[in-house]
Short mmCIF file of C-alpha atoms in Angstrom, two decimals:
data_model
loop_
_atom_site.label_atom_id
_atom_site.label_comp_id
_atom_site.label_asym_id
_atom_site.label_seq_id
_atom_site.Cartn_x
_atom_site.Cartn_y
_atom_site.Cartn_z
CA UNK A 1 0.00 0.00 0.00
CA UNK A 2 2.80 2.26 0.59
CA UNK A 3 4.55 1.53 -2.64
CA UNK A 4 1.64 2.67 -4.69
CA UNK A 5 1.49 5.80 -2.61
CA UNK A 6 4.85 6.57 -3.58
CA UNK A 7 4.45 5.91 -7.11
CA UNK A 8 1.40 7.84 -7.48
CA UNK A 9 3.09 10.78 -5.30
CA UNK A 10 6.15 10.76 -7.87
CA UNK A 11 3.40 10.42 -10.71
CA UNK A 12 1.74 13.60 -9.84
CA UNK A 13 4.91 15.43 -9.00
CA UNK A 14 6.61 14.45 -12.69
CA UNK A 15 2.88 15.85 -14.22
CA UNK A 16 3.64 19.01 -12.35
CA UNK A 17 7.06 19.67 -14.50
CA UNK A 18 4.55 20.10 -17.11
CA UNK A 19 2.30 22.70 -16.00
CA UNK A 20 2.91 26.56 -16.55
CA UNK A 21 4.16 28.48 -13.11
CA UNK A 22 1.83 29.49 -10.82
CA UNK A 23 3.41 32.72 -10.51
CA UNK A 24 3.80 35.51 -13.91
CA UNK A 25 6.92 35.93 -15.17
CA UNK A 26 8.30 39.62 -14.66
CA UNK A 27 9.08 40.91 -18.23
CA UNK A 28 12.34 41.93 -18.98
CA UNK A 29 13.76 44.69 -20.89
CA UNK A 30 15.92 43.63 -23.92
CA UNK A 31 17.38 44.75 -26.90
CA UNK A 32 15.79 42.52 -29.97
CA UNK A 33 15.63 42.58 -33.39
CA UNK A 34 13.07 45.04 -34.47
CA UNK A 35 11.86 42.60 -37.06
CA UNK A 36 10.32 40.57 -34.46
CA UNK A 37 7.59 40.90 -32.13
CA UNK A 38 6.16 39.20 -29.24
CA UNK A 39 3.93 36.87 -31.27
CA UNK A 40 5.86 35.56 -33.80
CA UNK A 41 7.58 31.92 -33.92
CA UNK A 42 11.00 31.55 -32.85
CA UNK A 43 10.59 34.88 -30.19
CA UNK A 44 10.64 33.32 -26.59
CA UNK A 45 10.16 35.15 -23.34
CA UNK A 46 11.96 36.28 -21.49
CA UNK A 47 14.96 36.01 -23.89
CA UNK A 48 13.13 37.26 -27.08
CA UNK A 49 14.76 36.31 -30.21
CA UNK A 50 18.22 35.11 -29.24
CA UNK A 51 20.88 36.02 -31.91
CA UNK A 52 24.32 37.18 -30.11
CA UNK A 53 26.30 37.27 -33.38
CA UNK A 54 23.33 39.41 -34.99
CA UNK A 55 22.97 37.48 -38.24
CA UNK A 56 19.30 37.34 -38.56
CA UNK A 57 19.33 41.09 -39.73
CA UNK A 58 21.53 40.25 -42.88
CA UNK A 59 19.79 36.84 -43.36
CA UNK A 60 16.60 35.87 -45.28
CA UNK A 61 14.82 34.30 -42.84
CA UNK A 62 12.11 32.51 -44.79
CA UNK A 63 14.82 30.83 -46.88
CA UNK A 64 16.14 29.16 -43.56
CA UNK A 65 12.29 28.15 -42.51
CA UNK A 66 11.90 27.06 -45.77
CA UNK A 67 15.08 24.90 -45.81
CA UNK A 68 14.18 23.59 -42.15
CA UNK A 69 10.90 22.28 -43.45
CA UNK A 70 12.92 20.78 -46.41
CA UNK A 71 14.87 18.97 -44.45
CA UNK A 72 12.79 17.51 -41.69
CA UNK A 73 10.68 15.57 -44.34
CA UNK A 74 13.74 14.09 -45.46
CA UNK A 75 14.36 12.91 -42.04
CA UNK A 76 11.16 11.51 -41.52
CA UNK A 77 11.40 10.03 -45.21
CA UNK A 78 15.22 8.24 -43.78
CA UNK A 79 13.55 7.04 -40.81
CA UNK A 80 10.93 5.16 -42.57
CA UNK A 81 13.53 4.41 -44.88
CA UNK A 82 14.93 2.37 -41.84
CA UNK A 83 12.32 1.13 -40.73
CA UNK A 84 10.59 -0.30 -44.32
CA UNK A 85 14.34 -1.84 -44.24
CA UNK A 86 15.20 -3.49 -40.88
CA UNK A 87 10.88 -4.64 -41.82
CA UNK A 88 12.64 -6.85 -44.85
CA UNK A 89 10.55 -4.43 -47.25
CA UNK A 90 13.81 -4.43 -50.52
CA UNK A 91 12.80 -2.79 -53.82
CA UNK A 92 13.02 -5.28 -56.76
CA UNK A 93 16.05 -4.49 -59.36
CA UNK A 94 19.61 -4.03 -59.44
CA UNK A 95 21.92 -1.28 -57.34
CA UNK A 96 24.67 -1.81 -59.49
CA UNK A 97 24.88 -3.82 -63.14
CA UNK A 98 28.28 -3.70 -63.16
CA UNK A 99 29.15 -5.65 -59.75
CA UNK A 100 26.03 -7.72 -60.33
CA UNK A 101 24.42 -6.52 -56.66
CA UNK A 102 20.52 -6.13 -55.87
CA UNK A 103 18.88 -3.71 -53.66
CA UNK A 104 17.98 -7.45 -52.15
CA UNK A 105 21.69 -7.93 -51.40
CA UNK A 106 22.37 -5.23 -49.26
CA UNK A 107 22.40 -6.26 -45.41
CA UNK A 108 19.79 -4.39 -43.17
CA UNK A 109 22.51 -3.19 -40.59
CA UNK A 110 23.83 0.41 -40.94
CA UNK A 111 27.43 0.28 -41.22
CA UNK A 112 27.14 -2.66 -43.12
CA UNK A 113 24.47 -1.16 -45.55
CA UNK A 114 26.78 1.58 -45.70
CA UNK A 115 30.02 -0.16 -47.16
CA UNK A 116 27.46 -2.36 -49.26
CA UNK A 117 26.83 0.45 -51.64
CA UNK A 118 29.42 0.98 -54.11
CA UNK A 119 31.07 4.79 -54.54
CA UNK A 120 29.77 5.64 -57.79
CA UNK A 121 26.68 5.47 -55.95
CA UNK A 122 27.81 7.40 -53.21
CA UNK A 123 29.01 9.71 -55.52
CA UNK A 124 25.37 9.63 -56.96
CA UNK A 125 23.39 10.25 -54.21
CA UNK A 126 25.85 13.57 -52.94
CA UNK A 127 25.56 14.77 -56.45
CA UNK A 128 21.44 14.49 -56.33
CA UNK A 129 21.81 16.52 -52.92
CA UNK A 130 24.15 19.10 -53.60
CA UNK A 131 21.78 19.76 -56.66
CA UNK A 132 18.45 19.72 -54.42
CA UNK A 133 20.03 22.31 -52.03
CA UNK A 134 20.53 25.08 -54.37
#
């Protein structure tokens, strides 16, 4: 009986971490971009928008959102990747003619899928992203 008190005391203690503070936060006076405003993503109090170097001013900044977007989908797109792999899903065909290996003959580990693929195919796929990012 006293173990489940416990539990359920550290239970409601860990669900208090995510609750806002009972108390306001006292606003603080800062020098911020004047591009920015309370509202807008990326502008947290009570720091506002932190940039110490102050290279948002000479920066498009909806390039970089843009790019961020880009690039999480291809993360999520890798991680099912690894998943439809290491789930025995292998695309029918050949990943190189010339050394005879199928997409079926690559192992499902990472290192070892990694030396699997030959460098004209590395070479391939860092061509195909230097290309995408500009």
């Amino acid at each position: 009986m006293q173990s489940a008190a416990v539990v359920a005391l550290a239970l409601l203690e860990s669900a208090s971490a995510f609750t806002a503070p009972s108390t306001p936060m006292r606003s603080v006076s800062r020098a911020s971009a004047t591009m920015f405003s309370e509202g807008d993503l990326g502008v947290l109090p009570p720091l506002g928008v932190f940039d110490p170097l102050g290279l948002i001013e000479t920066r498009d900044m909806r390039r970089y959102e843009i790019m961020e977007i880009k690039h999480g989908r291809a993360a999520m797109l890798g991680f099912l990747h690894v998943i439809a792999i290491e789930a025995g899903v292998r695309v029918p065909g050949y990943l190189s003619t010339s050394q005879n290996l199928k997409f079926s003959d690559v192992p499902a580990g990472c290192f070892a899928s990694l030396e699997a693929v030959p460098t004209a195919g590395w070479l391939q796929i860092m061509l195909t992203t230097c290309m995408m990012e500009t």
